[in-house]
JSON list of C-alpha atoms in Angstrom, two decimals:
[
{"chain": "A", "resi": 221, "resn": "UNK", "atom": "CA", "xyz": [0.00, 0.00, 0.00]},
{"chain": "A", "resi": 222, "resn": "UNK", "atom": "CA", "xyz": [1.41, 3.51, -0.98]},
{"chain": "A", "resi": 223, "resn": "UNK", "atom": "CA", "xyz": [-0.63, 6.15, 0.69]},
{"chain": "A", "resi": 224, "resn": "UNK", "atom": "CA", "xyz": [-3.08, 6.12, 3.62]},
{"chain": "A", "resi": 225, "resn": "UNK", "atom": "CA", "xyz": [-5.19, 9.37, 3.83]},
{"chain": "A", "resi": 226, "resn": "UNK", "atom": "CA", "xyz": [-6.56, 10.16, 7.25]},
{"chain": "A", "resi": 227, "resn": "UNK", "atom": "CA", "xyz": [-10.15, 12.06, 7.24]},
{"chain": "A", "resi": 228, "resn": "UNK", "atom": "CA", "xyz": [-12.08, 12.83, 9.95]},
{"chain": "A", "resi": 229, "resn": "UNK", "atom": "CA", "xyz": [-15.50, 14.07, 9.61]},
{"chain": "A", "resi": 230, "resn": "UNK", "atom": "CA", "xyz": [-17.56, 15.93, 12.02]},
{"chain": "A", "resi": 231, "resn": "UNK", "atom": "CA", "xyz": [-21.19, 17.02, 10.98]},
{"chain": "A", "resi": 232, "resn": "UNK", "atom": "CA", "xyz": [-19.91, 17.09, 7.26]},
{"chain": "A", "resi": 233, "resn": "UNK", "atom": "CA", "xyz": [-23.21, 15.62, 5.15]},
{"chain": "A", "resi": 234, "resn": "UNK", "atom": "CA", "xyz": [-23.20, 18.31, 2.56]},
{"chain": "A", "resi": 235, "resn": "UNK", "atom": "CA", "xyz": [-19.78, 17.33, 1.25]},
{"chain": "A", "resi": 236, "resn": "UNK", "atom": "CA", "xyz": [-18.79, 13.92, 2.62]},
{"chain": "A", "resi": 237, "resn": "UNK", "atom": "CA", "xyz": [-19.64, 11.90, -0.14]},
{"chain": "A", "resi": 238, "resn": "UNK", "atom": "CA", "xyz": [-18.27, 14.29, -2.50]},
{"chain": "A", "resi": 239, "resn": "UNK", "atom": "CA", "xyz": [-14.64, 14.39, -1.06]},
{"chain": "A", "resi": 240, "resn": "UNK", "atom": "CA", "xyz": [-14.38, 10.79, -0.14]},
{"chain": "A", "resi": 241, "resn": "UNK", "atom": "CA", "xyz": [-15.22, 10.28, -3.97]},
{"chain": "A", "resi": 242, "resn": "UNK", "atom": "CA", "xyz": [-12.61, 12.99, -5.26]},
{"chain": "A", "resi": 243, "resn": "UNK", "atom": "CA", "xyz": [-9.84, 11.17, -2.81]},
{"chain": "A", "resi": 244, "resn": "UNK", "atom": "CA", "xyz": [-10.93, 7.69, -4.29]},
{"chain": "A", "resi": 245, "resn": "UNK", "atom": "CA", "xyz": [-10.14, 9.43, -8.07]},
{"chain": "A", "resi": 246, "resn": "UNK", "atom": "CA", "xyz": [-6.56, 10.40, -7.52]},
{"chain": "A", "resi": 247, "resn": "UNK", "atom": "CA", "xyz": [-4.64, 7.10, -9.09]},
{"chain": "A", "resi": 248, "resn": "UNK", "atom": "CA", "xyz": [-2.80, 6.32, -6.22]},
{"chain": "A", "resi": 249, "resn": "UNK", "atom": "CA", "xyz": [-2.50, 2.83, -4.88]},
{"chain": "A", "resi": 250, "resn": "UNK", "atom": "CA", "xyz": [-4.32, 4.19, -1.66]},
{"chain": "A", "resi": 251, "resn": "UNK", "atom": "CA", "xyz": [-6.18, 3.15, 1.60]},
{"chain": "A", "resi": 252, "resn": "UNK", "atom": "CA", "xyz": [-8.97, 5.02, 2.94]},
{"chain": "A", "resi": 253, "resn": "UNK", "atom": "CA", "xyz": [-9.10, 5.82, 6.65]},
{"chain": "A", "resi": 254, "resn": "UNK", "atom": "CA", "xyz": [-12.51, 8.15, 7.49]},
{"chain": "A", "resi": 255, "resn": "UNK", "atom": "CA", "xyz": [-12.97, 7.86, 11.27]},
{"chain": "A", "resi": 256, "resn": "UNK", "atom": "CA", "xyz": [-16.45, 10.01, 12.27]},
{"chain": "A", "resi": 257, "resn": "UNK", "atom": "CA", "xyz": [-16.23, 11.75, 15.22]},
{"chain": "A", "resi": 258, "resn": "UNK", "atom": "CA", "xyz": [-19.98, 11.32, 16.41]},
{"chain": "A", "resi": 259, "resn": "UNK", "atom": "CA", "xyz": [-21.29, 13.60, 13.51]},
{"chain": "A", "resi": 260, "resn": "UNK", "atom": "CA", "xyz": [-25.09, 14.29, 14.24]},
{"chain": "A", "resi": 261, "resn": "UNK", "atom": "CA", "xyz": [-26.20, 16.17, 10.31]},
{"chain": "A", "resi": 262, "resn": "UNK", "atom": "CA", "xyz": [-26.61, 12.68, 8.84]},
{"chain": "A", "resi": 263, "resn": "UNK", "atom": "CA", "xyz": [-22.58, 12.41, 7.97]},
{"chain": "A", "resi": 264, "resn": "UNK", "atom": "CA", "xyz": [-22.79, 9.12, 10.04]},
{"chain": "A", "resi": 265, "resn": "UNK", "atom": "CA", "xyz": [-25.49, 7.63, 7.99]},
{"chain": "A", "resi": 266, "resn": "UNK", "atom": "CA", "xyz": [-23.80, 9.10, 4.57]},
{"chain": "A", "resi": 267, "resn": "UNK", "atom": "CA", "xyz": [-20.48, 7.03, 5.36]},
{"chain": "A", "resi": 268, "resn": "UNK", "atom": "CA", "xyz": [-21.76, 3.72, 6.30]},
{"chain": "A", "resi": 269, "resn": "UNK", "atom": "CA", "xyz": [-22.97, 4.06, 2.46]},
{"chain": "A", "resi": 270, "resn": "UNK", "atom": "CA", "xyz": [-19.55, 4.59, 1.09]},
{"chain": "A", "resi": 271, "resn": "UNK", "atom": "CA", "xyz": [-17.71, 1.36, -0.32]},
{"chain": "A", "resi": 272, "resn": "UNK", "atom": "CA", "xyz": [-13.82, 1.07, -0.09]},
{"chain": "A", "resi": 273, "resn": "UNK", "atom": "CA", "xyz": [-13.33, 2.96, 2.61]},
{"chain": "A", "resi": 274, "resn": "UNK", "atom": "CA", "xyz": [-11.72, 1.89, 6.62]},
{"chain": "A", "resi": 275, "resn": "UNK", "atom": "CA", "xyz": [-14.97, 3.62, 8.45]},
{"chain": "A", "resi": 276, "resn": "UNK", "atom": "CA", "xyz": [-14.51, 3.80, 12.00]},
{"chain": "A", "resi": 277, "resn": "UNK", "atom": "CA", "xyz": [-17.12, 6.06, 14.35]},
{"chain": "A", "resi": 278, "resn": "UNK", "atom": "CA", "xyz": [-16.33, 7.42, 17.69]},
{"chain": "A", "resi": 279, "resn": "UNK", "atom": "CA", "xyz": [-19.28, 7.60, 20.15]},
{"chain": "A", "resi": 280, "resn": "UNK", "atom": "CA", "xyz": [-18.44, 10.54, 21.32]},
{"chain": "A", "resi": 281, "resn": "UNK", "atom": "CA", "xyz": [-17.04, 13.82, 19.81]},
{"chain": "A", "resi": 282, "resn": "UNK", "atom": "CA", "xyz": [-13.38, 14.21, 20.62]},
{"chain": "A", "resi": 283, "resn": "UNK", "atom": "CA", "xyz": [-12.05, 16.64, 18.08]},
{"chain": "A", "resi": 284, "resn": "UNK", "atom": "CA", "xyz": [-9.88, 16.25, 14.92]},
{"chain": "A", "resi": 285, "resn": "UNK", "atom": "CA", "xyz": [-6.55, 14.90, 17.03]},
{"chain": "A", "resi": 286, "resn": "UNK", "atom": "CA", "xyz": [-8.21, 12.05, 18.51]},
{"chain": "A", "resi": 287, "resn": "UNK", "atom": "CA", "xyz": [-10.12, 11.51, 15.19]},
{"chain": "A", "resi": 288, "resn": "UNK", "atom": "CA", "xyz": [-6.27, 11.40, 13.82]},
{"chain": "A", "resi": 289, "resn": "UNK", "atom": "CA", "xyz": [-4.90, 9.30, 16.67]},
{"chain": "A", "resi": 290, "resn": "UNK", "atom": "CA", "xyz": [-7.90, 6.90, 16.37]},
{"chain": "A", "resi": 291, "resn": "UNK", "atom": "CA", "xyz": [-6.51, 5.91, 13.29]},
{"chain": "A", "resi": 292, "resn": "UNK", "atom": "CA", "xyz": [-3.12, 5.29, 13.99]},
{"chain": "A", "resi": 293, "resn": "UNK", "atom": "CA", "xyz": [-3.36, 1.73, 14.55]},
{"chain": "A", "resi": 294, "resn": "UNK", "atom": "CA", "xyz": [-5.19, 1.19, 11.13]},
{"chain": "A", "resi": 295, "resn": "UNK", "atom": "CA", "xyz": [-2.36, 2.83, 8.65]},
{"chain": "A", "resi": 296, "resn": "UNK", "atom": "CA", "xyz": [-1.19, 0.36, 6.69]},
{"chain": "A", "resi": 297, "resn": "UNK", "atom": "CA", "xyz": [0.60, 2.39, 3.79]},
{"chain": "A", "resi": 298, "resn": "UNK", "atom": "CA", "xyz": [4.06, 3.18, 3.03]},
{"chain": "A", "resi": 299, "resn": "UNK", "atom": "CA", "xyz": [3.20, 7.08, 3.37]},
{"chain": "A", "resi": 300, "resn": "UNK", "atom": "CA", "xyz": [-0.04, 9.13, 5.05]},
{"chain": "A", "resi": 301, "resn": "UNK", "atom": "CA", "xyz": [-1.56, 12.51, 4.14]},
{"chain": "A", "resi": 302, "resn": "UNK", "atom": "CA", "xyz": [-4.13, 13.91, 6.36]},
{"chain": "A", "resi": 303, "resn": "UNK", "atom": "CA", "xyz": [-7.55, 15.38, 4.21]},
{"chain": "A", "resi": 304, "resn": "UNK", "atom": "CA", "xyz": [-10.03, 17.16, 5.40]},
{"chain": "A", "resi": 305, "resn": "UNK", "atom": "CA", "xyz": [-13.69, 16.42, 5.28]},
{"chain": "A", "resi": 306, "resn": "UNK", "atom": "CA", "xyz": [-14.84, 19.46, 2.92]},
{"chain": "A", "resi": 307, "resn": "UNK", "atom": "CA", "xyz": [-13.96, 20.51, -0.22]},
{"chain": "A", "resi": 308, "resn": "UNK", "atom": "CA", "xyz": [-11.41, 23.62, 0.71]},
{"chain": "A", "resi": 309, "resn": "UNK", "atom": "CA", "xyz": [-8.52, 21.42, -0.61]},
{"chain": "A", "resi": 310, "resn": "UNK", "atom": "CA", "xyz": [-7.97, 19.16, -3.82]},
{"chain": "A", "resi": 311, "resn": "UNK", "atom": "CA", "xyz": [-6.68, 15.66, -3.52]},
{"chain": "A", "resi": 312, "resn": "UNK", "atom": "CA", "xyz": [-5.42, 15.90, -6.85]},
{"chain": "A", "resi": 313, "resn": "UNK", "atom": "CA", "xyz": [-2.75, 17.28, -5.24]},
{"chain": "A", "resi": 314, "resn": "UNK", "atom": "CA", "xyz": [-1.62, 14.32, -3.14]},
{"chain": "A", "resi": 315, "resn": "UNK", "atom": "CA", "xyz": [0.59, 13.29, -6.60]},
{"chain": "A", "resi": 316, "resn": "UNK", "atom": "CA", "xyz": [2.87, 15.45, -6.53]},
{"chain": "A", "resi": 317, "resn": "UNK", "atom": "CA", "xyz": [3.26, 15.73, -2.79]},
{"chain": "A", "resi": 318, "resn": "UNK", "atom": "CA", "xyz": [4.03, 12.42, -3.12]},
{"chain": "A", "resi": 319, "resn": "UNK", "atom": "CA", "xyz": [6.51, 12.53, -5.92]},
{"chain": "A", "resi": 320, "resn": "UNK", "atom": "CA", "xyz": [9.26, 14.89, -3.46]},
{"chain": "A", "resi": 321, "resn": "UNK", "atom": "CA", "xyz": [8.92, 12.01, -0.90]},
{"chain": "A", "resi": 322, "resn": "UNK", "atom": "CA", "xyz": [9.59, 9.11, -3.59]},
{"chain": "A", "resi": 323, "resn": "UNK", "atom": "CA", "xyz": [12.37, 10.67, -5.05]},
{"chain": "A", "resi": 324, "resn": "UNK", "atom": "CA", "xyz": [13.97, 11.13, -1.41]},
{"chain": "A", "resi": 325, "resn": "UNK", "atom": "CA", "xyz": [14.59, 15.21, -2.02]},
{"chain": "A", "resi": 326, "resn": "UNK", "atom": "CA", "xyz": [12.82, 15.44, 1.43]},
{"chain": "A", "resi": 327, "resn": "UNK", "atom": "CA", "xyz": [10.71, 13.59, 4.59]},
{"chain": "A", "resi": 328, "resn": "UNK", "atom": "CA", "xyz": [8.18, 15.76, 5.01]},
{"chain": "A", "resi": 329, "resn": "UNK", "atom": "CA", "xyz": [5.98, 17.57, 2.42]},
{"chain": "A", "resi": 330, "resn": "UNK", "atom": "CA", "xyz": [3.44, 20.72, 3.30]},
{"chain": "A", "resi": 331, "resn": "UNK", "atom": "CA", "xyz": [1.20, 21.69, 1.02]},
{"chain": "A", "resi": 332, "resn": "UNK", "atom": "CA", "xyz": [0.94, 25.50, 0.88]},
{"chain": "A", "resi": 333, "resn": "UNK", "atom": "CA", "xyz": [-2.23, 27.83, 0.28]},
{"chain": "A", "resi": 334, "resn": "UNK", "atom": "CA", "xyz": [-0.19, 30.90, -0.12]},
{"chain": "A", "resi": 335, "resn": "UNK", "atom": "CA", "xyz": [3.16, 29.97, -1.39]},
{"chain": "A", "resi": 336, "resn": "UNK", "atom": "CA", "xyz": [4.00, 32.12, -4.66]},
{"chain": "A", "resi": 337, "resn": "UNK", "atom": "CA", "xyz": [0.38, 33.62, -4.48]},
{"chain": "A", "resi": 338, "resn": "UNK", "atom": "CA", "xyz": [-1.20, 36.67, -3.69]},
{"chain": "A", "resi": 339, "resn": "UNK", "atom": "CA", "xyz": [-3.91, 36.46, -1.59]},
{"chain": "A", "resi": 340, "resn": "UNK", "atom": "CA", "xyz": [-6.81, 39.14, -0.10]},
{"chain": "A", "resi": 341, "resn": "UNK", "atom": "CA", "xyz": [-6.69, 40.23, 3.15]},
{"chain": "A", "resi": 342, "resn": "UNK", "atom": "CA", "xyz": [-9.45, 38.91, 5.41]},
{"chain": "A", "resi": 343, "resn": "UNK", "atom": "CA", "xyz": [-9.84, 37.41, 9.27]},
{"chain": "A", "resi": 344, "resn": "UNK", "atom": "CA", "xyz": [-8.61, 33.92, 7.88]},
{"chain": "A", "resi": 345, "resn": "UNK", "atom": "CA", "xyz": [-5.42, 34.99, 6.12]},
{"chain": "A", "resi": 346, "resn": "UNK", "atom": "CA", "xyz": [-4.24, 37.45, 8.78]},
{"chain": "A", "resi": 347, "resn": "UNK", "atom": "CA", "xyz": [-4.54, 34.74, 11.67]},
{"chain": "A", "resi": 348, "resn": "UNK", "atom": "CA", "xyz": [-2.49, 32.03, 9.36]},
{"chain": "A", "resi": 349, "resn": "UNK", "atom": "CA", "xyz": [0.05, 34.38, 8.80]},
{"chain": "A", "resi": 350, "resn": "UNK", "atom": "CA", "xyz": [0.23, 35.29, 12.37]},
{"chain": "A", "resi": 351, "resn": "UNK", "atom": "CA", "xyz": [0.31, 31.55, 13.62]},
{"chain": "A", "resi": 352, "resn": "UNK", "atom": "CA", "xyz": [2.58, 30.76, 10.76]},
{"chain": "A", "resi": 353, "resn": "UNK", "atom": "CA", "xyz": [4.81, 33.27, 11.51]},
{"chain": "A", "resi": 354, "resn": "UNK", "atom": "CA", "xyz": [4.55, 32.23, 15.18]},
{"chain": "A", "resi": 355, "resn": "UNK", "atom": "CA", "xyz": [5.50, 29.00, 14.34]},
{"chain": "A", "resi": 356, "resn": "UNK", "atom": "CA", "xyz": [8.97, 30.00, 12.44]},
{"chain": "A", "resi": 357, "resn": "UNK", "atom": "CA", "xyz": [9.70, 32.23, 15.68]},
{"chain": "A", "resi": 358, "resn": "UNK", "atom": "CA", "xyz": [9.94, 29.26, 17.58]},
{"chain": "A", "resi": 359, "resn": "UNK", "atom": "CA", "xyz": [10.79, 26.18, 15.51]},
{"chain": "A", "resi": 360, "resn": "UNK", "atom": "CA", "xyz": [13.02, 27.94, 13.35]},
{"chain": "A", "resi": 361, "resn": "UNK", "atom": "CA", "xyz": [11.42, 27.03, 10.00]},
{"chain": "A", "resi": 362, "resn": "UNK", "atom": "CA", "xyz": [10.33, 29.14, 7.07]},
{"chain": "A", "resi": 363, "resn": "UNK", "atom": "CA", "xyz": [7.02, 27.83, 6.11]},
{"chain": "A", "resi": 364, "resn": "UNK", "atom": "CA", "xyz": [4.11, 29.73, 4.69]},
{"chain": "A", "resi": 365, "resn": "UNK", "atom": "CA", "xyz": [1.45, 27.94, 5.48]},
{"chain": "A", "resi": 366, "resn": "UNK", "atom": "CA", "xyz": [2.01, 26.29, 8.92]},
{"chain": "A", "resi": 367, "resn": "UNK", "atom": "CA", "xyz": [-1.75, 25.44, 9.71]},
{"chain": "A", "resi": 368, "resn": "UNK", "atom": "CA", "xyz": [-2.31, 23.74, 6.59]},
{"chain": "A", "resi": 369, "resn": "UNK", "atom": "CA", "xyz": [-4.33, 20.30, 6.08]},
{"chain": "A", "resi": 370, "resn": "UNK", "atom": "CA", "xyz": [-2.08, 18.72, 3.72]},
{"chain": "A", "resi": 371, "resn": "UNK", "atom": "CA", "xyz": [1.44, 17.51, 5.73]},
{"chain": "A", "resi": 372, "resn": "UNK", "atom": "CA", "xyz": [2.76, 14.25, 4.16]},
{"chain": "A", "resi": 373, "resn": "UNK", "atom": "CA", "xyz": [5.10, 12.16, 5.63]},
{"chain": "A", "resi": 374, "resn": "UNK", "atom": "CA", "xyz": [6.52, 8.24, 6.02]},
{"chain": "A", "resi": 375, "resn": "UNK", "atom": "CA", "xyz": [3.86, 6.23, 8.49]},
{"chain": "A", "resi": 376, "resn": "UNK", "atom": "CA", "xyz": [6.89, 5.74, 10.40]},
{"chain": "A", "resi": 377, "resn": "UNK", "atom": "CA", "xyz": [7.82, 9.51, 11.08]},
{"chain": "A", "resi": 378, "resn": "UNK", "atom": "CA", "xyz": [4.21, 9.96, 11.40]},
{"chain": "A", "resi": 379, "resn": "UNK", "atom": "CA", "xyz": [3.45, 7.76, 13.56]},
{"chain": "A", "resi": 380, "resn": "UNK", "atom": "CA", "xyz": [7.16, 8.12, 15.52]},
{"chain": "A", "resi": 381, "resn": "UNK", "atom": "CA", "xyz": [5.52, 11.81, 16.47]},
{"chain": "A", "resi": 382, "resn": "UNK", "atom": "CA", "xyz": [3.52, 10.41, 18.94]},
{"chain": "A", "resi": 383, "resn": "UNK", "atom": "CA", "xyz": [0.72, 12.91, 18.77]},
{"chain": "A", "resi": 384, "resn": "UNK", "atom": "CA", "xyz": [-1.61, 14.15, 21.85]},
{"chain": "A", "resi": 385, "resn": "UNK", "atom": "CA", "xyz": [-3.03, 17.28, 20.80]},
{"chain": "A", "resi": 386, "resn": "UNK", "atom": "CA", "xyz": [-6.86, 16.31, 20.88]},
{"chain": "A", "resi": 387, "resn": "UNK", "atom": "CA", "xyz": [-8.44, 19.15, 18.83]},
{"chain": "A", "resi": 388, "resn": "UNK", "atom": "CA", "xyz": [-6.90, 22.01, 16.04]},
{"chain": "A", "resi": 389, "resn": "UNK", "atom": "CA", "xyz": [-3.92, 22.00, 18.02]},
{"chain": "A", "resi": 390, "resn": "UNK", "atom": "CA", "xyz": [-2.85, 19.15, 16.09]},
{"chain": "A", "resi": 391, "resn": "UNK", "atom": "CA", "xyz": [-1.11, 21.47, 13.05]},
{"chain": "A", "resi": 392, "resn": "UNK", "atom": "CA", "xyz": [0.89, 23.30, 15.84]},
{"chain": "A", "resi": 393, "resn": "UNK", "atom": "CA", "xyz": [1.84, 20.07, 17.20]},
{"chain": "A", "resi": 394, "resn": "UNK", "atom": "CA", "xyz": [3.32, 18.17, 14.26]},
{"chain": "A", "resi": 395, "resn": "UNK", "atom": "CA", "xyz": [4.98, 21.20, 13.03]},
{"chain": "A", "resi": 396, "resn": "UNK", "atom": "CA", "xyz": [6.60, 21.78, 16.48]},
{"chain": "A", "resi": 397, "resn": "UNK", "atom": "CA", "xyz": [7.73, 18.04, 16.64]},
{"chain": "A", "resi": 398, "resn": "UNK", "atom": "CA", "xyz": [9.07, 17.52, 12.86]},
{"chain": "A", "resi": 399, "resn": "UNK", "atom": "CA", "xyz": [11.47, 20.81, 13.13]},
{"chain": "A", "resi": 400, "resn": "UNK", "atom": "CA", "xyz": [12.29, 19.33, 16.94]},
{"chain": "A", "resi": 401, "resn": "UNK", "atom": "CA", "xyz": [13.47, 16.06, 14.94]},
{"chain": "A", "resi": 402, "resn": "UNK", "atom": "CA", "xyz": [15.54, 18.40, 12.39]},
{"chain": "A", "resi": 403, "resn": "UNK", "atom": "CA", "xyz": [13.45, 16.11, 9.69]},
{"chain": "A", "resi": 404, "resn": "UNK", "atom": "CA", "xyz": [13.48, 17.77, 5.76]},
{"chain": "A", "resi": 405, "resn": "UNK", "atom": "CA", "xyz": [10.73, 19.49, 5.22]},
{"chain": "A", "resi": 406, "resn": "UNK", "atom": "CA", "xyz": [9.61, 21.53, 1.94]},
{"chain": "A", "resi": 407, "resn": "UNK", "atom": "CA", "xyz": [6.23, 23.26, 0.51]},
{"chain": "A", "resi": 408, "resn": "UNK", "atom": "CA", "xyz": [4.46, 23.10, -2.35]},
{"chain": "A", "resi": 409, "resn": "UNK", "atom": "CA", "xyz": [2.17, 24.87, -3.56]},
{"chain": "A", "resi": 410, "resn": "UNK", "atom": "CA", "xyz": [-1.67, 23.44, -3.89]},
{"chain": "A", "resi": 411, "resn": "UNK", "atom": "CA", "xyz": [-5.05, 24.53, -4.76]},
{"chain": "A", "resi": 412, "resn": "UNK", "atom": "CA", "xyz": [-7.44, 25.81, -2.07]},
{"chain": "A", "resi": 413, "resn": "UNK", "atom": "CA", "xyz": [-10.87, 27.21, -2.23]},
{"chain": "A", "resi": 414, "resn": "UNK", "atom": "CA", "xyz": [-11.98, 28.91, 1.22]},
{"chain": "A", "resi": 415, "resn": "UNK", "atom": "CA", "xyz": [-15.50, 28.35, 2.57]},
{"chain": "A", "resi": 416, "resn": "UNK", "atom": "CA", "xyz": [-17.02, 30.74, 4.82]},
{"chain": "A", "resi": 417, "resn": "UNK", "atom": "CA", "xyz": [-18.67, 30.29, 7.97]},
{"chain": "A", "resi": 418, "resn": "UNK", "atom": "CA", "xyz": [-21.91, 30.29, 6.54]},
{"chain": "A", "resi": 419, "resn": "UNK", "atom": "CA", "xyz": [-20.69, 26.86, 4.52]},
{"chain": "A", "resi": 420, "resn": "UNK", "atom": "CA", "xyz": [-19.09, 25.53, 7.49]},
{"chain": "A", "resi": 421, "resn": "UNK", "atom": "CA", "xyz": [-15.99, 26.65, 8.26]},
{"chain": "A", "resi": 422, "resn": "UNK", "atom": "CA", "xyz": [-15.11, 25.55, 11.49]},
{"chain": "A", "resi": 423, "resn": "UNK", "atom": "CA", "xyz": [-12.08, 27.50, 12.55]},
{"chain": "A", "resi": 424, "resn": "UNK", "atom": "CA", "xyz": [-12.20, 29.68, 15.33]},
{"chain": "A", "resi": 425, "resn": "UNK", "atom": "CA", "xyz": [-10.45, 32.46, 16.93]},
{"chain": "A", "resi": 426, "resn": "UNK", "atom": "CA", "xyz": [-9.87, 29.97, 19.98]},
{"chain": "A", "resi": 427, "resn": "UNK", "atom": "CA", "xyz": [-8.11, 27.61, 17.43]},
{"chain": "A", "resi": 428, "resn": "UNK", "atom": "CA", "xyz": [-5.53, 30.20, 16.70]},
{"chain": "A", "resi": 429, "resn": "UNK", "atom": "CA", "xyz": [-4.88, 30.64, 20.34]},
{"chain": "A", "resi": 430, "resn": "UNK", "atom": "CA", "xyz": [-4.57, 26.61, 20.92]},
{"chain": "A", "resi": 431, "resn": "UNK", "atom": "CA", "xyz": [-1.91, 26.12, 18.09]},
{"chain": "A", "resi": 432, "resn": "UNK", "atom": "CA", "xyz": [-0.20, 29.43, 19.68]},
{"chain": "A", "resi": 433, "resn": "UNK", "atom": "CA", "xyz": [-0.20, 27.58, 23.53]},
{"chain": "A", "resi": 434, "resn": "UNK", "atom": "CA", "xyz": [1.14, 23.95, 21.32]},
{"chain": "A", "resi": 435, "resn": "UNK", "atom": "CA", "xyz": [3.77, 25.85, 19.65]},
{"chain": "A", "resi": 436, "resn": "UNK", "atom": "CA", "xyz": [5.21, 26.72, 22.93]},
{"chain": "A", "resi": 437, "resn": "UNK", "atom": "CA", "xyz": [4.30, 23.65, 24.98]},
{"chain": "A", "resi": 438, "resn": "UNK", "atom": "CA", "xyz": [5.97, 22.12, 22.65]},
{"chain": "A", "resi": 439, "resn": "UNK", "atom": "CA", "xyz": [9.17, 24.27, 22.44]},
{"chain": "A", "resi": 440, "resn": "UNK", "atom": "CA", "xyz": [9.95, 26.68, 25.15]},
{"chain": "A", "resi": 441, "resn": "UNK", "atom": "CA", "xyz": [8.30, 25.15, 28.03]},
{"chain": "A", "resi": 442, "resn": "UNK", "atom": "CA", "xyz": [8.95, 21.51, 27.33]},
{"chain": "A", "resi": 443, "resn": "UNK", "atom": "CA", "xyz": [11.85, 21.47, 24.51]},
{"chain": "A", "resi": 444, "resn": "UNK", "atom": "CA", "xyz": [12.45, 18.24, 25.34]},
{"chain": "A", "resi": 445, "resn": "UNK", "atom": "CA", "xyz": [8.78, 16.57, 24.89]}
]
């Protein structure tokens, strides 16, 4: 198995189907990992429809680190890619993430929103640039795009991160730990189309302040850990 892509969904009905069907389309020797963390729009009834796919459903909501974690145990690929559960970000992208960790020119891939674009100002952008800059104050990287979805790795560096962060705090997390490990990491560039809160946008304010308290959990306080 190549590639095991991690998505969990959380009161995601509207799109669901339609992502899990775009990931299945990349040609990709792939496996399938949705874990539903106790969705209550109809998600939960949406996935138990879907064939080809590792379904596994919390019975209680956790957040999106403990949807993550949950599937640990289950990767059985070579590589993993987390995805999200909407339809912000393409998985026709996941090829050429792929290719940089194939041809060994690094062992960890971002995918970027922003890197070599222009985007407009607004509440979203501002706090990713803030947390991403955070993020290089501390870790000592250069990333653009610190909080995005798309970070692709080995399983074994993935899972070798031992990852606690229960909620959004999850970005801040890995980032902190890959840069603690000295591992390569590049960017590249992928598409992105924003929702808005009206759609379903779940990002908060809050969120920004959890990856912020991660960031330095995970490097000032406890450099170590």
């Amino acid at each position: 198995m190549k590639l095991s892509i991690i998505i969990p969904i959380y009161n995601e009905a509207a799109t669901c189907s339609l992502l899990i069907e775009k990931v299945k389309s990349v040609p990709i020797q792939k496996q399938v990992i949705v874990v539903d963390d106790y969705s209550t729009d109809g998600s939960e009834n949406i996935l138990k429809e879907i064939d080809d796919i590792e379904l596994i459903q919390h019975q209680v909501n956790q957040g999106k680190g403990s949807a993550v974690q949950t599937a640990l145990p289950h990767i059985k690929g070579a590589f993993v890619v987390l995805q999200d559960g909407d339809l912000e970000y393409n998985p026709a992208d996941y090829e050429k993430m792929l290719n940089q960790l194939e041809n060994d020119t690094t062992d960890v891939v971002y995918g970027s929103r922003w890197l070599g674009k222009t985007s407009p100002l607004s509440y979203h952008t501002i706090g990713n640039r803030f947390i991403t800059w955070f993020a290089n104050l501390v870790t000592g990287a250069t990333l653009t795009d610190m909080a995005s979805c798309y970070k692709m790795m080995p399983a074994k560096i993935f899972l070798a991160l031992d990852i606690h962060s229960a909620g959004f705090g999850l970005e801040a997390e890995i980032t902190a730990k890959v840069f603690k490990k000295k591992l390569r990491v590049i960017e590249v560039p992928i598409s992105y189309e924003r929702r808005t809160k009206f759609e379903g946008k779940k990002l908060r304010l809050t969120d920004g302040l959890i990856a912020v308290c991660t960031l330095l959990r995970h490097t000032v306080f406890y450099p170590g850990g």
